[in-house]
Coordinates of C-alpha atoms and ligand atoms in Angstrom, one line a residue:
M1 CA 0.0 -0.1 0.0
N2 CA 1.5 3.3 -1.1
T3 CA 0.0 6.6 0.1
A4 CA 0.5 10.1 -1.1
I5 CA 0.2 12.9 1.5
I6 CA -0.5 16.1 -0.3
V7 CA 0.1 19.1 2.1
A8 CA -2.1 22.2 1.5
A9 CA -2.2 23.6 5.0
G10 CA 0.0 26.7 4.5
A11 CA -1.5 30.2 4.4
G12 CA 0.1 31.1 1.1
T13 CA 0.9 34.6 2.3
R14 CA 3.3 35.4 -0.5
F15 CA 0.5 34.8 -3.0
G16 CA -1.8 37.6 -1.9
G17 CA -5.6 37.9 -2.6
D18 CA -8.6 36.6 -0.5
T19 CA -8.7 33.0 -1.9
P20 CA -6.4 30.5 -0.2
K21 CA -3.8 29.6 -2.9
Q22 CA -4.9 25.9 -3.2
F23 CA -8.3 27.1 -4.4
V24 CA -7.0 29.5 -7.0
R25 CA -7.8 28.2 -10.5
L26 CA -5.0 27.3 -12.7
A27 CA -6.3 27.0 -16.3
G28 CA -9.8 26.5 -15.0
R29 CA -9.3 24.1 -12.1
P30 CA -8.2 24.6 -8.5
I31 CA -4.5 24.1 -7.9
L32 CA -5.0 21.5 -5.2
I33 CA -7.4 19.4 -7.4
R34 CA -4.8 19.5 -10.2
S35 CA -2.1 18.2 -7.7
I36 CA -4.4 15.4 -6.3
E37 CA -5.3 14.4 -9.9
K38 CA -1.6 13.6 -10.7
F39 CA -1.3 11.1 -7.8
D40 CA -4.8 9.7 -8.6
L41 CA -3.5 8.9 -12.1
C42 CA -0.3 7.2 -10.9
D43 CA -0.5 3.5 -10.8
A44 CA 2.1 3.2 -8.1
I45 CA -0.2 5.1 -5.6
N46 CA -3.1 3.3 -3.8
S47 CA -4.5 6.1 -1.6
I48 CA -4.3 9.8 -1.0
V49 CA -4.4 12.0 2.2
V50 CA -4.9 15.7 1.8
V51 CA -3.8 17.9 4.6
V52 CA -5.5 21.3 4.8
A53 CA -6.1 24.2 7.2
K54 CA -9.0 23.8 9.6
E55 CA -11.0 26.6 8.0
T56 CA -10.9 25.0 4.6
V57 CA -11.6 21.4 5.5
E58 CA -15.3 21.4 4.6
S59 CA -14.8 23.2 1.2
V60 CA -11.9 20.9 0.3
R61 CA -14.0 17.8 1.1
S62 CA -16.8 19.0 -1.3
L63 CA -14.3 19.9 -4.0
V64 CA -12.7 16.4 -3.6
G65 CA -16.1 14.8 -3.6
A66 CA -17.1 16.6 -6.9
A67 CA -13.9 15.6 -8.5
E68 CA -14.7 11.9 -8.3
F69 CA -11.2 10.6 -8.0
A70 CA -10.6 6.9 -8.7
K71 CA -8.7 6.3 -5.4
P72 CA -9.7 6.9 -1.9
V73 CA -8.9 10.5 -0.9
E74 CA -9.0 11.4 2.9
V75 CA -8.9 15.1 3.9
V76 CA -7.4 15.7 7.4
I77 CA -6.6 18.9 9.3
G78 CA -3.1 20.3 9.3
G79 CA -1.0 21.9 12.0
A80 CA 0.9 25.2 12.6
T81 CA 4.0 24.1 10.8
R82 CA 4.8 22.1 7.7
A83 CA 6.2 19.3 9.9
E84 CA 3.1 19.2 12.1
S85 CA 0.9 19.0 8.9
T86 CA 2.8 16.2 7.4
Q87 CA 2.7 14.4 10.8
N88 CA -1.1 14.7 10.9
G89 CA -1.2 13.3 7.4
L90 CA 1.1 10.4 8.4
S91 CA -1.2 9.6 11.3
A92 CA -4.0 9.0 8.7
V93 CA -1.7 6.3 7.0
Q94 CA -2.6 2.8 8.1
G95 CA 0.0 0.3 9.0
N96 CA 3.8 0.3 8.5
E97 CA 4.1 -1.3 5.0
G98 CA 4.9 0.4 1.7
V99 CA 6.0 3.8 1.0
V100 CA 4.6 7.3 1.7
L101 CA 5.0 10.2 -0.7
V102 CA 4.8 13.8 0.6
H103 CA 3.9 16.4 -1.9
D104 CA 3.4 20.1 -1.8
A105 CA 0.0 21.0 -3.2
A106 CA 1.6 24.1 -4.7
R107 CA 3.3 21.9 -7.4
P108 CA 0.5 20.8 -9.6
L109 CA 2.6 20.5 -12.7
V110 CA 4.5 17.4 -11.4
S111 CA 4.5 14.6 -14.0
V112 CA 2.9 11.3 -13.3
D113 CA 6.0 9.5 -14.5
D114 CA 8.2 11.4 -12.0
I115 CA 5.8 10.4 -9.2
R116 CA 6.2 6.8 -10.3
Q117 CA 10.1 7.1 -10.2
V118 CA 10.1 8.6 -6.7
V119 CA 7.9 5.6 -5.5
R120 CA 10.3 3.1 -7.2
A121 CA 13.3 4.8 -5.7
A122 CA 11.7 4.9 -2.1
E123 CA 10.8 1.3 -2.4
E124 CA 14.4 0.4 -3.4
F125 CA 16.4 2.8 -1.2
G126 CA 14.1 3.6 1.6
A127 CA 14.1 7.4 0.9
A128 CA 14.0 9.5 -2.3
C129 CA 13.7 13.1 -3.3
L130 CA 12.7 14.6 -6.6
A131 CA 15.3 17.3 -7.4
A132 CA 16.4 19.6 -10.2
P133 CA 19.9 20.9 -11.0
V134 CA 20.5 24.6 -10.1
A135 CA 20.9 26.7 -13.2
D136 CA 21.9 30.1 -11.6
T137 CA 25.3 30.7 -10.2
I138 CA 24.8 30.7 -6.4
K139 CA 26.5 33.3 -4.2
R140 CA 26.8 33.5 -0.4
V141 CA 25.8 37.0 0.4
A142 CA 26.1 39.1 3.7
D143 CA 25.5 42.7 4.3
G144 CA 24.5 43.2 0.7
E145 CA 27.9 41.9 -0.6
I146 CA 29.0 38.7 -2.2
R147 CA 31.2 36.8 0.1
E148 CA 31.6 33.6 -1.9
T149 CA 30.7 31.9 -5.2
I150 CA 29.5 28.3 -4.4
D151 CA 30.4 25.5 -6.7
R152 CA 27.0 24.6 -8.2
T153 CA 28.1 21.3 -9.7
E154 CA 27.1 19.5 -6.4
L155 CA 23.9 21.6 -5.8
M156 CA 20.4 20.6 -6.6
S157 CA 17.1 22.1 -5.5
A158 CA 14.9 19.7 -3.6
Q159 CA 11.3 19.5 -4.9
T160 CA 8.4 17.2 -3.9
P161 CA 7.3 14.5 -4.0
Q162 CA 9.7 13.1 -1.5
G163 CA 9.2 9.4 -0.8
F164 CA 10.0 7.2 2.3
S165 CA 9.3 3.8 3.6
V166 CA 6.4 4.4 6.0
D167 CA 8.4 3.2 9.1
L168 CA 11.4 5.4 8.2
L169 CA 9.3 8.5 8.0
R170 CA 7.5 7.7 11.3
R171 CA 11.0 7.2 12.9
A172 CA 12.2 10.5 11.4
F173 CA 9.3 12.4 13.1
S174 CA 9.6 10.6 16.5
S175 CA 13.3 11.0 16.9
N176 CA 13.6 14.7 15.7
H177 CA 13.1 17.3 18.4
D178 CA 13.4 20.3 16.2
L179 CA 10.6 19.8 13.8
A180 CA 9.6 23.5 13.5
S181 CA 12.7 24.4 11.5
A182 CA 12.4 21.5 9.0
T183 CA 11.4 22.8 5.5
D184 CA 11.2 19.4 4.1
E185 CA 10.8 15.7 5.1
C186 CA 14.1 14.6 3.6
S187 CA 16.1 16.8 6.1
L188 CA 14.5 14.9 9.0
V189 CA 15.6 11.6 7.4
E190 CA 19.1 13.0 6.7
K191 CA 19.4 13.8 10.5
L192 CA 18.9 10.1 11.2
G193 CA 22.0 9.5 9.1
E194 CA 19.9 7.7 6.5
K195 CA 20.8 8.1 2.7
V196 CA 18.2 9.7 0.4
K197 CA 18.3 8.8 -3.3
V198 CA 17.9 11.7 -5.7
V199 CA 15.5 11.4 -8.6
A200 CA 16.1 13.9 -11.3
A201 CA 12.8 15.7 -12.3
T202 CA 12.1 15.3 -16.0
S203 CA 9.6 18.1 -16.4
L204 CA 8.7 21.5 -15.0
N205 CA 7.7 21.0 -11.5
M206 CA 7.5 24.6 -10.4
K207 CA 6.1 25.6 -7.0
I208 CA 3.4 28.2 -7.4
T209 CA 4.1 30.8 -4.8
T210 CA 3.3 34.2 -6.4
Q211 CA 0.9 35.6 -9.0
E212 CA 3.8 35.6 -11.5
D213 CA 4.2 31.9 -10.9
L214 CA 0.6 31.4 -11.7
K215 CA 1.0 33.2 -15.0
I216 CA 4.0 31.0 -15.9
A217 CA 2.2 27.8 -15.0
E218 CA -0.8 29.0 -17.1
A219 CA 1.5 29.7 -20.1
F220 CA 3.1 26.3 -19.6
I221 CA -0.3 24.4 -19.7
A222 CA -1.4 26.5 -22.8
G223 CA 1.9 25.6 -24.5
S224 CA 1.6 21.9 -23.8
R225 CA -2.1 21.7 -25.0
D226 CA -2.4 19.3 -27.9
G227 CA -6.1 19.4 -28.3
R228 CA -6.2 17.0 -31.2
P229 CA -8.2 13.8 -31.1
R230 CA -6.6 10.4 -31.7
I231 CA -8.1 7.3 -33.4
G232 CA -7.0 3.7 -32.6
Y233 CA -7.7 0.4 -34.2
G234 CA -7.4 -3.1 -32.6
T235 CA -7.9 -6.7 -33.6
D236 CA -7.7 -10.0 -31.9
L237 CA -8.2 -13.6 -32.7
H238 CA -8.3 -16.8 -30.5
R239 CA -8.7 -20.4 -31.4
L240 CA -11.8 -22.2 -30.2
E241 CA -11.9 -25.7 -28.7
P242 CA -14.5 -27.8 -27.2
G243 CA -15.4 -26.8 -23.7
G244 CA -17.1 -23.7 -22.3
P245 CA -18.1 -21.2 -21.2
L246 CA -17.0 -18.7 -23.9
K247 CA -15.9 -15.4 -22.6
V248 CA -16.6 -12.5 -25.0
G249 CA -16.9 -8.8 -24.0
G250 CA -16.8 -9.7 -20.3
V251 CA -19.8 -12.1 -20.7
A252 CA -19.4 -15.8 -20.0
I253 CA -21.6 -17.4 -22.6
D254 CA -22.8 -20.9 -21.7
C255 CA -22.0 -23.1 -24.7
D256 CA -19.9 -26.0 -25.9
L257 CA -17.0 -24.0 -27.1
Q258 CA -14.3 -22.0 -25.3
A259 CA -11.5 -19.7 -26.5
V260 CA -7.9 -20.8 -26.1
G261 CA -5.5 -18.3 -24.6
H262 CA -3.1 -17.3 -21.8
S263 CA -5.5 -15.0 -20.1
D264 CA -9.3 -15.4 -20.3
A265 CA -8.9 -15.1 -24.1
D266 CA -11.7 -12.4 -24.4
V267 CA -11.2 -11.3 -28.0
L268 CA -13.5 -8.2 -27.7
L269 CA -11.8 -6.7 -24.6
H270 CA -8.4 -7.5 -26.2
A271 CA -9.3 -5.7 -29.4
V272 CA -10.7 -2.6 -27.5
T273 CA -7.5 -2.5 -25.3
D274 CA -5.3 -2.8 -28.5
A275 CA -7.3 0.1 -30.1
I276 CA -6.8 2.4 -27.1
L277 CA -3.0 1.5 -27.0
G278 CA -2.9 2.1 -30.8
A279 CA -4.4 5.5 -30.3
L280 CA -1.7 6.3 -27.7
S281 CA 1.0 4.9 -30.0
A282 CA 1.9 2.9 -27.0
G283 CA 2.6 -0.6 -28.5
D284 CA 0.2 -3.5 -28.4
I285 CA -1.5 -5.6 -25.6
G286 CA 1.3 -8.1 -25.9
S287 CA 4.0 -5.6 -25.1
H288 CA 2.2 -4.6 -21.8
F289 CA 0.7 -7.9 -20.8
S290 CA 3.0 -10.5 -22.1
D291 CA 1.5 -14.0 -22.7
T292 CA 4.5 -15.5 -21.2
D293 CA 4.0 -13.8 -17.9
E294 CA 2.6 -16.1 -15.2
K295 CA 0.9 -13.1 -13.7
W296 CA -1.6 -12.9 -16.5
R297 CA -2.5 -16.7 -16.7
G298 CA -6.3 -16.9 -16.7
A299 CA -6.4 -13.1 -16.0
D300 CA -9.8 -11.3 -16.3
S301 CA -9.2 -9.2 -19.4
R302 CA -11.0 -6.2 -17.8
V303 CA -7.7 -5.6 -16.1
F304 CA -6.0 -4.9 -19.4
L305 CA -8.7 -2.6 -20.6
E306 CA -8.7 -0.7 -17.3
E307 CA -4.9 -0.3 -17.6
A308 CA -5.1 1.1 -21.1
I309 CA -7.8 3.6 -20.0
R310 CA -5.6 4.6 -17.1
M311 CA -2.6 5.1 -19.6
A312 CA -4.9 7.3 -21.7
A313 CA -6.1 9.4 -18.7
E314 CA -2.4 9.8 -17.6
R315 CA -1.8 11.5 -21.0
G316 CA -4.9 13.7 -20.6
L317 CA -7.1 11.7 -23.0
A318 CA -10.5 10.1 -22.6
I319 CA -12.5 7.8 -25.0
G320 CA -15.1 9.6 -27.1
N321 CA -16.8 6.5 -28.5
L322 CA -16.0 3.0 -29.5
D323 CA -17.2 0.6 -32.3
A324 CA -16.5 -3.1 -32.4
I325 CA -17.2 -6.2 -34.4
I326 CA -17.2 -9.8 -33.3
D327 CA -16.7 -12.5 -35.9
L328 CA -18.1 -15.7 -34.7
E329 CA -20.0 -18.6 -36.3
R330 CA -21.7 -20.0 -33.2
P331 CA -23.2 -19.6 -30.6
K332 CA -25.5 -16.7 -31.8
I333 CA -24.1 -13.7 -30.1
R334 CA -26.9 -11.1 -30.5
P335 CA -28.8 -12.0 -27.2
F336 CA -25.6 -11.0 -25.3
I337 CA -24.7 -7.8 -27.2
D338 CA -26.5 -5.4 -24.9
E339 CA -24.9 -7.0 -21.8
M340 CA -21.5 -6.5 -23.5
R341 CA -22.2 -2.9 -24.3
Q342 CA -23.2 -2.4 -20.7
I343 CA -20.0 -3.9 -19.5
L344 CA -17.9 -1.8 -21.9
S345 CA -20.0 1.3 -20.9
E346 CA -19.1 0.6 -17.2
L347 CA -15.4 0.0 -17.9
T348 CA -14.9 3.0 -20.2
G349 CA -17.2 5.4 -18.4
L350 CA -18.9 6.0 -21.7
E351 CA -22.7 6.4 -21.9
I352 CA -24.1 3.3 -23.6
G353 CA -25.1 5.3 -26.7
R354 CA -21.4 5.8 -27.4
V355 CA -20.6 2.0 -27.3
S356 CA -21.3 -0.1 -30.4
V357 CA -20.8 -3.8 -30.6
K358 CA -21.8 -5.7 -33.8
A359 CA -21.6 -9.3 -34.7
K360 CA -20.9 -11.2 -38.0
T361 CA -20.7 -14.9 -39.0
G362 CA -18.1 -16.4 -41.2
E363 CA -20.7 -17.7 -43.7
G364 CA -19.6 -21.3 -42.9
V365 CA -16.2 -20.8 -44.6
G366 CA -12.7 -20.1 -43.3
P367 CA -11.5 -20.5 -39.7
I368 CA -14.4 -18.3 -38.4
G369 CA -17.0 -20.1 -40.5
E370 CA -15.8 -23.5 -39.4
S371 CA -15.7 -22.5 -35.7
L372 CA -12.0 -23.0 -35.5
A373 CA -11.6 -19.4 -34.1
L374 CA -13.3 -16.2 -33.2
S375 CA -12.1 -12.7 -33.7
A376 CA -12.9 -9.1 -33.0
T377 CA -11.9 -5.6 -34.3
A378 CA -12.4 -2.3 -32.5
T379 CA -12.0 1.4 -33.3
V380 CA -11.9 4.0 -30.6
L381 CA -11.7 7.8 -30.6
L382 CA -9.7 9.5 -27.8
F383 CA -10.1 13.2 -27.1
P384 CA -8.3 15.6 -24.8
S385 CA -10.0 15.4 -21.4
Y386 CA -8.0 18.0 -19.6
D387 CA -4.9 20.0 -19.9
Q388 CA -1.7 18.3 -18.7
Ligands
LIG1 MG1 -5.9 -11.9 -27.3

């Protein structure tokens, strides 16, 4: 179980204005919601704890409720300092297993892939920090005069998320007595003498502190907007053999034939998954869920489709509609088509009027017509669902 603690309890005094910074809209959506969304989309995170100031807890709960995140999101009250707030968030984390990531809500541009890299590094090394090289020449200054030029080759600026094994972070909090001066969690772990692995940030992960920062972040989002739809096409075929039931489109059809395959051999779900991966130019189903991997033996193919949809969402894309054809001689598939559309509608989040499933026979000839195999083809349209 990996948990993300997103800290948004600060007053944001440098930002100015009447609205607390985490509620300020960045390209149409609150900064806090954009930050939570990145962790919701990351497959390495299981649950999210948001730490907010006491006065904002109710409004954050209703914002989070309306956002309908896929993962459980708990909203807890923060403390007077950064460390106290993180500690309150950590108290909401169950058990001592897995890793916990701490993230500053004011960094909504963090990339999902960088989040994943921090989780992996924290799993391997116990502690990890997302960081960026320092571009400016850094001077030590006193009384308005430069005292020294510092060699920047060894300097990096620490960002968030910072990731830790849960028990290490608990230990860091319980054995440090000067929590008030800590500006990040890594420094507490460093004081324990533990090593922290650095993960280099691969994209802009700026902290929004001032109105100028907000303008820069808006410009970044506007610049990274693609806005163009994508189309994808997928096919699949499986051999048939005596047996049953026959799994197609998530429906187990009671008959005397079954499809042969490493997973549950559901041609329709495989074709739709392949179409989504195709639209993403992300390879095919075999490259993500290898048929030599024991993990997928007998797997419910819904898992593959859900993962493809998550990959699309991670890239800011949602399915607009889908159209599929099943080629099968027998049994007659028409009585099951509406159930398949219903299942696809639930898996994709599409209204049923945007899910089309058709069926054709092989006219008694060829591998389909002779009931040696069944196949499916699918086309999907992906469109931009939000701005990355
Ligand atoms: Mg297949």
